[in-house]
Amino acid sequence: MKNLPSYSTAPATSISSTLFYELSNEDCRKFLRTKPDNLVDAVITDPPYGIGYKGSRWDRFVPTAPLWREVLRVMRPGAFIVAASAAKTQHMTALALDKAGFEIKDLLVWHYTQSFPGAVSIDGPWRSNLRTNHDPWIVARKPLEKGLTLKENWDKWGTGAVRTGATGTSWQTNVVSCPKPSRADRDLGLTGLVKKKKMNGSPDSGYFTSAVAANNHATVKPIALMRKLNQLFCADGGVILDPFMGSGTTGIAALADGYQFLGCEIDKKQFRNACLRIDHGHRHSNTVPQAA
Ligand SMILES: C[S@@+](CC[C@H](N)C(=O)[O-])C[C@H]1O[C@@H](n2cnc3c(N)ncnc32)[C@H](O)[C@@H]1O
């Protein structure tokens, strides 16, 4: 594994004047403890869903209220959290956020068309389940500062409202359509790590080779989707936090739109990929896909 420059040295208080991004390879509960209250303008995150997705060990649990309470603490009053979930367990994520003190505001649907049915055939048209064409994202908000109206909170903290589109244009709905991430999306900034894998064949006839994605994270999100979510829920120039950043997609998207970014990932390899992808996206913004 390559040695990476350390990104997690800047003190949090300097974030708005000098820091573009701060990435940390640790448990986010530890990371969050180092951060002051009321620092973050939006949390756009893709936490574990608790379904053991594709056998992932990190996905055996759903983060519980004490962890979300720490996230709430570092957010500004009125700041939004948008957290990915799975249809089967979104009620658990929503309940944990509710118990932590967030106000549940909406359920945003990420609509896509490519999916593997993953169903058991029973009898003719009868199968175990419908085909999945969306993922639910819980939208919740830290309560406004006590005694302030939404407008007063917005004027004081720059949070509390959603970017619905310019006057006269169509009002943004809570459904965002975006294709699943392409290979280019996944491997942005990682092309040096793409390996050729020998498939069928023999030394005489020659092997067929196939490129193996360098970013093998099981749940990479599309950069275009993350740009859209950041733009909807965070005012220009704000600080976006992703405590479960995986291979860093929220961070690539945040920096492409001039946001500052705080990211944390517990897994070493995913953290390395996140650093490389975010650094590449930041230095070559023309290679970053537009918002959905
Ligand atoms: C759903 S994935 C995020 C994928 C990401 N959206 C992407 O595009 O690559 C969730 C990530 O949270 C990480 N994780 C789980 N528990 C954590 C914790 N306590 N602190 C920090 N990271 C954690 C996992 O290792 C996993 O990579």
PDB file of C-alpha atoms and ligand atoms in Angstrom:
ATOM      1  CA  MET A   1       0.000   0.000   0.000  1.00  0.00           C
ATOM      2  CA  LYS A   2       1.306   3.458  -0.892  1.00  0.00           C
ATOM      3  CA  ASN A   3       2.229   5.900   1.832  1.00  0.00           C
ATOM      4  CA  LEU A   4      -0.098   8.838   1.747  1.00  0.00           C
ATOM      5  CA  PRO A   5       0.436  12.359   2.938  1.00  0.00           C
ATOM      6  CA  SER A   6      -1.395  12.967   6.180  1.00  0.00           C
ATOM      7  CA  TYR A   7      -4.427  15.117   5.612  1.00  0.00           C
ATOM      8  CA  SER A   8      -5.707  15.161   9.135  1.00  0.00           C
ATOM      9  CA  THR A   9      -3.502  17.675  10.823  1.00  0.00           C
ATOM     10  CA  ALA A  10      -5.245  21.013  10.501  1.00  0.00           C
ATOM     11  CA  PRO A  11      -7.066  22.177  13.616  1.00  0.00           C
ATOM     12  CA  ALA A  12     -10.813  22.270  13.051  1.00  0.00           C
ATOM     13  CA  THR A  13     -11.074  25.924  13.965  1.00  0.00           C
ATOM     14  CA  SER A  14      -9.011  26.881  10.907  1.00  0.00           C
ATOM     15  CA  ILE A  15     -11.360  25.146   8.521  1.00  0.00           C
ATOM     16  CA  SER A  16     -13.189  28.170   7.196  1.00  0.00           C
ATOM     17  CA  SER A  17     -10.111  30.310   6.617  1.00  0.00           C
ATOM     18  CA  THR A  18      -7.484  27.937   5.256  1.00  0.00           C
ATOM     19  CA  LEU A  19      -8.607  24.347   4.986  1.00  0.00           C
ATOM     20  CA  PHE A  20     -10.107  22.750   1.890  1.00  0.00           C
ATOM     21  CA  TYR A  21     -10.451  19.300   3.292  1.00  0.00           C
ATOM     22  CA  GLU A  22      -9.517  17.108   6.213  1.00  0.00           C
ATOM     23  CA  LEU A  23      -9.559  13.320   5.886  1.00  0.00           C
ATOM     24  CA  SER A  24      -9.070  10.911   8.714  1.00  0.00           C
ATOM     25  CA  ASN A  25      -8.512   7.154   8.907  1.00  0.00           C
ATOM     26  CA  GLU A  26     -10.208   6.235  12.175  1.00  0.00           C
ATOM     27  CA  ASP A  27     -13.493   5.405  13.796  1.00  0.00           C
ATOM     28  CA  CYS A  28     -15.698   8.433  13.259  1.00  0.00           C
ATOM     29  CA  ARG A  29     -16.724   8.401  16.926  1.00  0.00           C
ATOM     30  CA  LYS A  30     -13.120   9.263  17.795  1.00  0.00           C
ATOM     31  CA  PHE A  31     -12.824  11.743  14.925  1.00  0.00           C
ATOM     32  CA  LEU A  32     -16.002  13.589  15.918  1.00  0.00           C
ATOM     33  CA  ARG A  33     -14.816  14.009  19.509  1.00  0.00           C
ATOM     34  CA  THR A  34     -12.019  16.267  18.203  1.00  0.00           C
ATOM     35  CA  LYS A  35     -14.475  18.654  16.547  1.00  0.00           C
ATOM     36  CA  PRO A  36     -16.161  21.673  18.148  1.00  0.00           C
ATOM     37  CA  ASP A  37     -19.932  22.232  18.351  1.00  0.00           C
ATOM     38  CA  ASN A  38     -21.769  23.920  15.456  1.00  0.00           C
ATOM     39  CA  LEU A  39     -18.986  23.513  12.855  1.00  0.00           C
ATOM     40  CA  VAL A  40     -20.663  21.715   9.974  1.00  0.00           C
ATOM     41  CA  ASP A  41     -23.210  23.076   7.448  1.00  0.00           C
ATOM     42  CA  ALA A  42     -24.440  19.687   6.135  1.00  0.00           C
ATOM     43  CA  VAL A  43     -23.819  15.976   6.622  1.00  0.00           C
ATOM     44  CA  ILE A  44     -24.179  14.064   3.375  1.00  0.00           C
ATOM     45  CA  THR A  45     -23.371  10.465   4.131  1.00  0.00           C
ATOM     46  CA  ASP A  46     -23.757   6.831   3.167  1.00  0.00           C
ATOM     47  CA  PRO A  47     -23.565   4.938   6.471  1.00  0.00           C
ATOM     48  CA  PRO A  48     -23.784   1.152   6.985  1.00  0.00           C
ATOM     49  CA  TYR A  49     -27.294  -0.163   6.187  1.00  0.00           C
ATOM     50  CA  GLY A  50     -27.250  -3.195   8.471  1.00  0.00           C
ATOM     51  CA  ILE A  51     -27.926  -5.737   5.722  1.00  0.00           C
ATOM     52  CA  GLY A  52     -24.431  -7.204   5.247  1.00  0.00           C
ATOM     53  CA  TYR A  53     -24.427  -5.921   1.657  1.00  0.00           C
ATOM     54  CA  LYS A  54     -22.472  -8.263  -0.651  1.00  0.00           C
ATOM     55  CA  GLY A  55     -21.048  -9.900   2.476  1.00  0.00           C
ATOM     56  CA  SER A  56     -19.492  -6.662   3.785  1.00  0.00           C
ATOM     57  CA  ARG A  57     -18.484  -6.991   7.434  1.00  0.00           C
ATOM     58  CA  TRP A  58     -18.794  -3.255   8.038  1.00  0.00           C
ATOM     59  CA  ASP A  59     -22.440  -3.446   7.004  1.00  0.00           C
ATOM     60  CA  ARG A  60     -23.662  -5.732   9.786  1.00  0.00           C
ATOM     61  CA  PHE A  61     -25.027  -2.912  11.913  1.00  0.00           C
ATOM     62  CA  VAL A  62     -26.877   0.372  11.601  1.00  0.00           C
ATOM     63  CA  PRO A  63     -25.268   3.302  13.484  1.00  0.00           C
ATOM     64  CA  THR A  64     -27.207   3.943  16.673  1.00  0.00           C
ATOM     65  CA  ALA A  65     -28.429   7.106  18.388  1.00  0.00           C
ATOM     66  CA  PRO A  66     -25.284   7.806  20.501  1.00  0.00           C
ATOM     67  CA  LEU A  67     -23.157   8.043  17.334  1.00  0.00           C
ATOM     68  CA  TRP A  68     -25.696  10.286  15.581  1.00  0.00           C
ATOM     69  CA  ARG A  69     -25.895  12.461  18.718  1.00  0.00           C
ATOM     70  CA  GLU A  70     -22.203  13.246  18.287  1.00  0.00           C
ATOM     71  CA  VAL A  71     -22.823  14.081  14.606  1.00  0.00           C
ATOM     72  CA  LEU A  72     -25.699  16.357  15.689  1.00  0.00           C
ATOM     73  CA  ARG A  73     -23.423  18.174  18.124  1.00  0.00           C
ATOM     74  CA  VAL A  74     -20.901  19.225  15.461  1.00  0.00           C
ATOM     75  CA  MET A  75     -23.663  20.476  13.116  1.00  0.00           C
ATOM     76  CA  ARG A  76     -24.946  24.030  13.040  1.00  0.00           C
ATOM     77  CA  PRO A  77     -28.524  24.576  14.199  1.00  0.00           C
ATOM     78  CA  GLY A  78     -30.808  23.936  11.211  1.00  0.00           C
ATOM     79  CA  ALA A  79     -28.160  21.932   9.302  1.00  0.00           C
ATOM     80  CA  PHE A  80     -29.412  19.018   7.227  1.00  0.00           C
ATOM     81  CA  ILE A  81     -28.280  15.429   7.327  1.00  0.00           C
ATOM     82  CA  VAL A  82     -28.979  13.259   4.294  1.00  0.00           C
ATOM     83  CA  ALA A  83     -28.230   9.613   5.047  1.00  0.00           C
ATOM     84  CA  ALA A  84     -28.435   6.704   2.615  1.00  0.00           C
ATOM     85  CA  SER A  85     -30.305   3.600   3.689  1.00  0.00           C
ATOM     86  CA  ALA A  86     -31.751   0.386   2.339  1.00  0.00           C
ATOM     87  CA  ALA A  87     -35.476  -0.255   1.865  1.00  0.00           C
ATOM     88  CA  LYS A  88     -35.387  -3.065   4.430  1.00  0.00           C
ATOM     89  CA  THR A  89     -33.669  -1.087   7.189  1.00  0.00           C
ATOM     90  CA  GLN A  90     -34.441   2.587   6.514  1.00  0.00           C
ATOM     91  CA  HIS A  91     -36.847   2.595   9.481  1.00  0.00           C
ATOM     92  CA  MET A  92     -33.929   1.728  11.787  1.00  0.00           C
ATOM     93  CA  THR A  93     -31.759   4.546  10.437  1.00  0.00           C
ATOM     94  CA  ALA A  94     -34.659   7.017  10.693  1.00  0.00           C
ATOM     95  CA  LEU A  95     -35.454   5.917  14.249  1.00  0.00           C
ATOM     96  CA  ALA A  96     -31.814   6.240  15.345  1.00  0.00           C
ATOM     97  CA  LEU A  97     -31.651   9.769  13.894  1.00  0.00           C
ATOM     98  CA  ASP A  98     -34.949  10.667  15.560  1.00  0.00           C
ATOM     99  CA  LYS A  99     -33.755   9.332  18.921  1.00  0.00           C
ATOM    100  CA  ALA A 100     -30.529  11.313  18.567  1.00  0.00           C
ATOM    101  CA  GLY A 101     -32.513  14.568  18.367  1.00  0.00           C
ATOM    102  CA  PHE A 102     -32.867  15.174  14.621  1.00  0.00           C
ATOM    103  CA  GLU A 103     -36.204  16.195  13.063  1.00  0.00           C
ATOM    104  CA  ILE A 104     -37.070  13.764  10.276  1.00  0.00           C
ATOM    105  CA  LYS A 105     -38.077  15.928   7.296  1.00  0.00           C
ATOM    106  CA  ASP A 106     -38.346  13.773   4.181  1.00  0.00           C
ATOM    107  CA  LEU A 107     -37.418  10.622   2.327  1.00  0.00           C
ATOM    108  CA  LEU A 108     -35.428  11.376  -0.811  1.00  0.00           C
ATOM    109  CA  VAL A 109     -35.530   8.713  -3.498  1.00  0.00           C
ATOM    110  CA  TRP A 110     -32.429   7.998  -5.577  1.00  0.00           C
ATOM    111  CA  HIS A 111     -33.976   6.479  -8.670  1.00  0.00           C
ATOM    112  CA  TYR A 112     -31.902   4.304 -11.024  1.00  0.00           C
ATOM    113  CA  THR A 113     -32.757   1.718 -13.616  1.00  0.00           C
ATOM    114  CA  GLN A 114     -29.850  -0.730 -13.530  1.00  0.00           C
ATOM    115  CA  SER A 115     -30.301  -3.359 -10.842  1.00  0.00           C
ATOM    116  CA  PHE A 116     -29.883  -7.071 -10.341  1.00  0.00           C
ATOM    117  CA  PRO A 117     -33.198  -8.547  -9.215  1.00  0.00           C
ATOM    118  CA  GLY A 118     -31.639 -10.833  -6.588  1.00  0.00           C
ATOM    119  CA  ALA A 119     -34.933 -12.732  -6.274  1.00  0.00           C
ATOM    120  CA  VAL A 120     -35.893 -16.368  -5.796  1.00  0.00           C
ATOM    121  CA  SER A 121     -38.206 -17.760  -8.522  1.00  0.00           C
ATOM    122  CA  ILE A 122     -41.239 -19.510  -7.059  1.00  0.00           C
ATOM    123  CA  ASP A 123     -43.724 -20.325  -9.788  1.00  0.00           C
ATOM    124  CA  GLY A 124     -43.985 -18.630 -13.207  1.00  0.00           C
ATOM    125  CA  PRO A 125     -44.367 -14.885 -12.597  1.00  0.00           C
ATOM    126  CA  TRP A 126     -44.221 -15.347  -8.809  1.00  0.00           C
ATOM    127  CA  ARG A 127     -40.915 -14.387  -7.229  1.00  0.00           C
ATOM    128  CA  SER A 128     -39.729 -13.540  -3.729  1.00  0.00           C
ATOM    129  CA  ASN A 129     -39.565  -9.773  -4.303  1.00  0.00           C
ATOM    130  CA  LEU A 130     -39.961  -6.844  -6.680  1.00  0.00           C
ATOM    131  CA  ARG A 131     -36.990  -5.501  -8.578  1.00  0.00           C
ATOM    132  CA  THR A 132     -35.282  -2.628  -6.740  1.00  0.00           C
ATOM    133  CA  ASN A 133     -35.074   0.615  -8.701  1.00  0.00           C
ATOM    134  CA  HIS A 134     -34.420   3.097  -5.929  1.00  0.00           C
ATOM    135  CA  ASP A 135     -32.559   3.672  -2.680  1.00  0.00           C
ATOM    136  CA  PRO A 136     -34.168   5.701   0.124  1.00  0.00           C
ATOM    137  CA  TRP A 137     -32.148   8.538   1.689  1.00  0.00           C
ATOM    138  CA  ILE A 138     -33.383   9.876   5.038  1.00  0.00           C
ATOM    139  CA  VAL A 139     -33.487  13.680   5.164  1.00  0.00           C
ATOM    140  CA  ALA A 140     -33.379  15.115   8.687  1.00  0.00           C
ATOM    141  CA  ARG A 141     -32.484  18.422  10.282  1.00  0.00           C
ATOM    142  CA  LYS A 142     -30.859  19.573  13.486  1.00  0.00           C
ATOM    143  CA  PRO A 143     -33.458  21.724  15.275  1.00  0.00           C
ATOM    144  CA  LEU A 144     -33.236  25.456  14.577  1.00  0.00           C
ATOM    145  CA  GLU A 145     -31.650  27.601  17.260  1.00  0.00           C
ATOM    146  CA  LYS A 146     -34.162  27.962  20.068  1.00  0.00           C
ATOM    147  CA  GLY A 147     -36.385  31.006  19.612  1.00  0.00           C
ATOM    148  CA  LEU A 148     -35.360  31.695  15.997  1.00  0.00           C
ATOM    149  CA  THR A 149     -37.665  31.500  12.981  1.00  0.00           C
ATOM    150  CA  LEU A 150     -36.434  29.660   9.911  1.00  0.00           C
ATOM    151  CA  LYS A 151     -35.477  32.975   8.267  1.00  0.00           C
ATOM    152  CA  GLU A 152     -33.660  34.184  11.396  1.00  0.00           C
ATOM    153  CA  ASN A 153     -31.825  30.864  11.654  1.00  0.00           C
ATOM    154  CA  TRP A 154     -30.887  31.103   7.952  1.00  0.00           C
ATOM    155  CA  ASP A 155     -29.576  34.643   8.411  1.00  0.00           C
ATOM    156  CA  LYS A 156     -27.545  33.695  11.490  1.00  0.00           C
ATOM    157  CA  TRP A 157     -26.248  30.212  10.558  1.00  0.00           C
ATOM    158  CA  GLY A 158     -26.808  29.860   6.783  1.00  0.00           C
ATOM    159  CA  THR A 159     -28.732  26.641   7.356  1.00  0.00           C
ATOM    160  CA  GLY A 160     -32.303  25.352   7.574  1.00  0.00           C
ATOM    161  CA  ALA A 161     -33.473  25.800   3.969  1.00  0.00           C
ATOM    162  CA  VAL A 162     -33.221  23.630   0.849  1.00  0.00           C
ATOM    163  CA  ARG A 163     -32.085  24.807  -2.608  1.00  0.00           C
ATOM    164  CA  THR A 164     -35.250  24.175  -4.623  1.00  0.00           C
ATOM    165  CA  GLY A 165     -34.288  25.950  -7.857  1.00  0.00           C
ATOM    166  CA  ALA A 166     -34.345  29.542  -9.078  1.00  0.00           C
ATOM    167  CA  THR A 167     -37.661  31.403  -9.088  1.00  0.00           C
ATOM    168  CA  GLY A 168     -39.508  30.603 -12.309  1.00  0.00           C
ATOM    169  CA  THR A 169     -37.812  27.243 -12.802  1.00  0.00           C
ATOM    170  CA  SER A 170     -39.421  23.952 -11.798  1.00  0.00           C
ATOM    171  CA  TRP A 171     -39.357  23.156  -8.085  1.00  0.00           C
ATOM    172  CA  GLN A 172     -36.895  20.387  -7.177  1.00  0.00           C
ATOM    173  CA  THR A 173     -38.726  17.222  -6.102  1.00  0.00           C
ATOM    174  CA  ASN A 174     -37.606  14.586  -3.607  1.00  0.00           C
ATOM    175  CA  VAL A 175     -36.802  12.132  -6.426  1.00  0.00           C
ATOM    176  CA  VAL A 176     -33.344  12.313  -8.023  1.00  0.00           C
ATOM    177  CA  SER A 177     -32.681  10.118 -11.039  1.00  0.00           C
ATOM    178  CA  CYS A 178     -29.076   9.173 -11.655  1.00  0.00           C
ATOM    179  CA  PRO A 179     -27.436   6.079 -13.176  1.00  0.00           C
ATOM    180  CA  LYS A 180     -25.326   3.866 -10.930  1.00  0.00           C
ATOM    181  CA  PRO A 181     -21.605   4.744 -10.964  1.00  0.00           C
ATOM    182  CA  SER A 182     -19.650   3.911 -14.100  1.00  0.00           C
ATOM    183  CA  ARG A 183     -16.229   2.247 -13.990  1.00  0.00           C
ATOM    184  CA  ALA A 184     -14.695   5.674 -14.734  1.00  0.00           C
ATOM    185  CA  ASP A 185     -16.570   7.119 -11.752  1.00  0.00           C
ATOM    186  CA  ARG A 186     -15.364   4.391  -9.405  1.00  0.00           C
ATOM    187  CA  ASP A 187     -11.765   4.493 -10.570  1.00  0.00           C
ATOM    188  CA  LEU A 188     -11.386   8.274 -10.878  1.00  0.00           C
ATOM    189  CA  GLY A 189      -7.835   8.996  -9.690  1.00  0.00           C
ATOM    190  CA  LEU A 190      -7.048   5.288  -9.284  1.00  0.00           C
ATOM    191  CA  THR A 191      -6.134   4.337 -12.846  1.00  0.00           C
ATOM    192  CA  GLY A 192      -2.551   3.524 -11.785  1.00  0.00           C
ATOM    193  CA  LEU A 193      -3.974   0.832  -9.497  1.00  0.00           C
ATOM    194  CA  VAL A 194      -6.153  -0.960 -12.093  1.00  0.00           C
ATOM    195  CA  LYS A 195      -4.865  -4.503 -12.533  1.00  0.00           C
ATOM    196  CA  LYS A 196      -5.274  -6.986 -15.390  1.00  0.00           C
ATOM    197  CA  LYS A 197      -6.652 -10.299 -14.242  1.00  0.00           C
ATOM    198  CA  LYS A 198      -6.016 -13.535 -16.131  1.00  0.00           C
ATOM    199  CA  MET A 199      -9.297 -15.159 -17.074  1.00  0.00           C
ATOM    200  CA  ASN A 200      -9.716 -18.317 -19.198  1.00  0.00           C
ATOM    201  CA  GLY A 201      -7.086 -19.644 -21.606  1.00  0.00           C
ATOM    202  CA  SER A 202      -3.739 -21.358 -21.399  1.00  0.00           C
ATOM    203  CA  PRO A 203      -0.063 -20.429 -21.795  1.00  0.00           C
ATOM    204  CA  ASP A 204      -0.244 -21.758 -25.411  1.00  0.00           C
ATOM    205  CA  SER A 205      -3.448 -20.136 -26.575  1.00  0.00           C
ATOM    206  CA  GLY A 206      -2.847 -17.008 -24.505  1.00  0.00           C
ATOM    207  CA  TYR A 207      -4.882 -15.784 -21.557  1.00  0.00           C
ATOM    208  CA  PHE A 208      -7.843 -13.470 -21.869  1.00  0.00           C
ATOM    209  CA  THR A 209      -7.327 -10.593 -19.552  1.00  0.00           C
ATOM    210  CA  SER A 210      -9.855  -8.307 -17.978  1.00  0.00           C
ATOM    211  CA  ALA A 211      -9.297  -5.084 -16.063  1.00  0.00           C
ATOM    212  CA  VAL A 212     -10.301  -5.326 -12.399  1.00  0.00           C
ATOM    213  CA  ALA A 213     -11.721  -2.130 -10.916  1.00  0.00           C
ATOM    214  CA  ALA A 214      -9.232  -0.553  -8.512  1.00  0.00           C
ATOM    215  CA  ASN A 215     -12.116   0.723  -6.428  1.00  0.00           C
ATOM    216  CA  ASN A 216     -13.713  -2.473  -5.163  1.00  0.00           C
ATOM    217  CA  HIS A 217     -15.915  -0.822  -2.552  1.00  0.00           C
ATOM    218  CA  ALA A 218     -19.286  -2.616  -2.505  1.00  0.00           C
ATOM    219  CA  THR A 219     -21.414   0.516  -2.304  1.00  0.00           C
ATOM    220  CA  VAL A 220     -19.721   3.301  -4.287  1.00  0.00           C
ATOM    221  CA  LYS A 221     -22.167   6.091  -5.051  1.00  0.00           C
ATOM    222  CA  PRO A 222     -22.237   8.110  -8.306  1.00  0.00           C
ATOM    223  CA  ILE A 223     -20.309  11.389  -8.123  1.00  0.00           C
ATOM    224  CA  ALA A 224     -23.159  13.122 -10.031  1.00  0.00           C
ATOM    225  CA  LEU A 225     -25.665  12.066  -7.356  1.00  0.00           C
ATOM    226  CA  MET A 226     -23.466  13.282  -4.514  1.00  0.00           C
ATOM    227  CA  ARG A 227     -22.930  16.637  -6.244  1.00  0.00           C
ATOM    228  CA  LYS A 228     -26.682  17.033  -6.523  1.00  0.00           C
ATOM    229  CA  LEU A 229     -27.291  16.165  -2.852  1.00  0.00           C
ATOM    230  CA  ASN A 230     -24.537  18.517  -1.676  1.00  0.00           C
ATOM    231  CA  GLN A 231     -25.983  21.330  -3.773  1.00  0.00           C
ATOM    232  CA  LEU A 232     -29.552  20.754  -2.538  1.00  0.00           C
ATOM    233  CA  PHE A 233     -28.718  20.752   1.156  1.00  0.00           C
ATOM    234  CA  CYS A 234     -25.630  22.945   1.636  1.00  0.00           C
ATOM    235  CA  ALA A 235     -25.244  26.661   0.943  1.00  0.00           C
ATOM    236  CA  ASP A 236     -22.261  27.775  -1.166  1.00  0.00           C
ATOM    237  CA  GLY A 237     -18.875  27.562   0.544  1.00  0.00           C
ATOM    238  CA  GLY A 238     -20.183  25.500   3.477  1.00  0.00           C
ATOM    239  CA  VAL A 239     -18.500  22.662   5.363  1.00  0.00           C
ATOM    240  CA  ILE A 240     -19.763  19.198   4.436  1.00  0.00           C
ATOM    241  CA  LEU A 241     -19.091  16.195   6.672  1.00  0.00           C
ATOM    242  CA  ASP A 242     -19.166  12.515   5.669  1.00  0.00           C
ATOM    243  CA  PRO A 243     -18.267  10.372   8.710  1.00  0.00           C
ATOM    244  CA  PHE A 244     -18.597   7.143   6.638  1.00  0.00           C
ATOM    245  CA  MET A 245     -16.851   8.222   3.456  1.00  0.00           C
ATOM    246  CA  GLY A 246     -15.813   4.823   2.015  1.00  0.00           C
ATOM    247  CA  SER A 247     -13.908   5.567  -1.197  1.00  0.00           C
ATOM    248  CA  GLY A 248     -14.567   9.290  -0.816  1.00  0.00           C
ATOM    249  CA  THR A 249     -17.324  10.067  -3.322  1.00  0.00           C
ATOM    250  CA  THR A 250     -19.002  12.775  -1.195  1.00  0.00           C
ATOM    251  CA  GLY A 251     -15.617  14.488  -0.861  1.00  0.00           C
ATOM    252  CA  ILE A 252     -14.879  14.515  -4.607  1.00  0.00           C
ATOM    253  CA  ALA A 253     -18.324  16.006  -5.184  1.00  0.00           C
ATOM    254  CA  ALA A 254     -17.955  18.580  -2.391  1.00  0.00           C
ATOM    255  CA  LEU A 255     -14.629  19.967  -3.577  1.00  0.00           C
ATOM    256  CA  ALA A 256     -15.846  20.148  -7.198  1.00  0.00           C
ATOM    257  CA  ASP A 257     -18.432  22.689  -6.060  1.00  0.00           C
ATOM    258  CA  GLY A 258     -16.168  24.730  -3.812  1.00  0.00           C
ATOM    259  CA  TYR A 259     -17.348  23.282  -0.501  1.00  0.00           C
ATOM    260  CA  GLN A 260     -14.978  22.391   2.321  1.00  0.00           C
ATOM    261  CA  PHE A 261     -14.977  18.782   3.362  1.00  0.00           C
ATOM    262  CA  LEU A 262     -14.438  16.689   6.474  1.00  0.00           C
ATOM    263  CA  GLY A 263     -14.268  12.950   5.815  1.00  0.00           C
ATOM    264  CA  CYS A 264     -13.642   9.914   7.971  1.00  0.00           C
ATOM    265  CA  GLU A 265     -13.221   6.253   7.034  1.00  0.00           C
ATOM    266  CA  ILE A 266     -12.277   3.382   9.325  1.00  0.00           C
ATOM    267  CA  ASP A 267     -10.942   0.970   6.699  1.00  0.00           C
ATOM    268  CA  LYS A 268      -7.285   1.472   5.636  1.00  0.00           C
ATOM    269  CA  LYS A 269      -7.631   0.490   2.004  1.00  0.00           C
ATOM    270  CA  GLN A 270     -10.829   2.454   1.445  1.00  0.00           C
ATOM    271  CA  PHE A 271      -9.198   5.426   3.130  1.00  0.00           C
ATOM    272  CA  ARG A 272      -6.234   5.221   0.758  1.00  0.00           C
ATOM    273  CA  ASN A 273      -8.622   5.125  -2.213  1.00  0.00           C
ATOM    274  CA  ALA A 274     -10.585   8.056  -0.815  1.00  0.00           C
ATOM    275  CA  CYS A 275      -7.401  10.144  -0.449  1.00  0.00           C
ATOM    276  CA  LEU A 276      -6.303   9.366  -4.006  1.00  0.00           C
ATOM    277  CA  ARG A 277      -9.745   9.964  -5.554  1.00  0.00           C
ATOM    278  CA  ILE A 278     -10.394  13.204  -3.654  1.00  0.00           C
ATOM    279  CA  ASP A 279      -6.920  14.544  -4.360  1.00  0.00           C
ATOM    280  CA  HIS A 280      -7.250  13.719  -8.064  1.00  0.00           C
ATOM    281  CA  GLY A 281     -10.738  15.237  -8.314  1.00  0.00           C
ATOM    282  CA  HIS A 282      -9.539  18.365  -6.567  1.00  0.00           C
ATOM    283  CA  ARG A 283      -6.553  18.803  -8.886  1.00  0.00           C
ATOM    284  CA  HIS A 284      -8.382  17.816 -12.107  1.00  0.00           C
ATOM    285  CA  SER A 285     -11.872  19.212 -11.615  1.00  0.00           C
ATOM    286  CA  ASN A 286     -12.552  18.944 -15.375  1.00  0.00           C
ATOM    287  CA  THR A 287     -12.616  15.126 -14.960  1.00  0.00           C
ATOM    288  CA  VAL A 288     -15.354  15.225 -12.300  1.00  0.00           C
ATOM    289  CA  PRO A 289     -18.892  14.489 -13.634  1.00  0.00           C
ATOM    290  CA  GLN A 290     -21.519  17.230 -13.378  1.00  0.00           C
ATOM    291  CA  ALA A 291     -24.422  17.063 -10.899  1.00  0.00           C
ATOM    292  CA  ALA A 292     -27.335  14.757 -11.770  1.00  0.00           C
TER     293      ALA A 292
HETATM  294  C1  LIG B   1     -21.764   2.606   2.572  1.00  0.00           C
HETATM  295  S1  LIG B   1     -20.034   2.766   2.721  1.00  0.00           S
HETATM  296  C2  LIG B   1     -19.691   4.350   1.984  1.00  0.00           C
HETATM  297  C3  LIG B   1     -19.388   4.267   0.499  1.00  0.00           C
HETATM  298  C4  LIG B   1     -19.155   5.610  -0.143  1.00  0.00           C
HETATM  299  N1  LIG B   1     -20.401   6.337  -0.279  1.00  0.00           N
HETATM  300  C5  LIG B   1     -18.453   5.511  -1.496  1.00  0.00           C
HETATM  301  O1  LIG B   1     -18.990   6.071  -2.503  1.00  0.00           O
HETATM  302  O2  LIG B   1     -17.402   4.898  -1.575  1.00  0.00           O
HETATM  303  C6  LIG B   1     -19.844   3.021   4.441  1.00  0.00           C
HETATM  304  C7  LIG B   1     -18.397   3.070   4.937  1.00  0.00           C
HETATM  305  O3  LIG B   1     -18.411   3.354   6.337  1.00  0.00           O
HETATM  306  C8  LIG B   1     -17.241   2.772   6.905  1.00  0.00           C
HETATM  307  N2  LIG B   1     -17.459   2.728   8.359  1.00  0.00           N
HETATM  308  C9  LIG B   1     -18.251   1.864   9.062  1.00  0.00           C
HETATM  309  N3  LIG B   1     -18.227   2.159  10.364  1.00  0.00           N
HETATM  310  C10 LIG B   1     -17.408   3.255  10.509  1.00  0.00           C
HETATM  311  C11 LIG B   1     -17.013   4.046  11.632  1.00  0.00           C
HETATM  312  N4  LIG B   1     -17.424   3.769  12.879  1.00  0.00           N
HETATM  313  N5  LIG B   1     -16.188   5.100  11.404  1.00  0.00           N
HETATM  314  C12 LIG B   1     -15.764   5.405  10.144  1.00  0.00           C
HETATM  315  N6  LIG B   1     -16.097   4.664   9.059  1.00  0.00           N
HETATM  316  C13 LIG B   1     -16.925   3.616   9.233  1.00  0.00           C
HETATM  317  C14 LIG B   1     -17.127   1.437   6.203  1.00  0.00           C
HETATM  318  O4  LIG B   1     -15.804   0.932   6.258  1.00  0.00           O
HETATM  319  C15 LIG B   1     -17.610   1.762   4.781  1.00  0.00           C
HETATM  320  O5  LIG B   1     -16.526   1.972   3.908  1.00  0.00           O
END
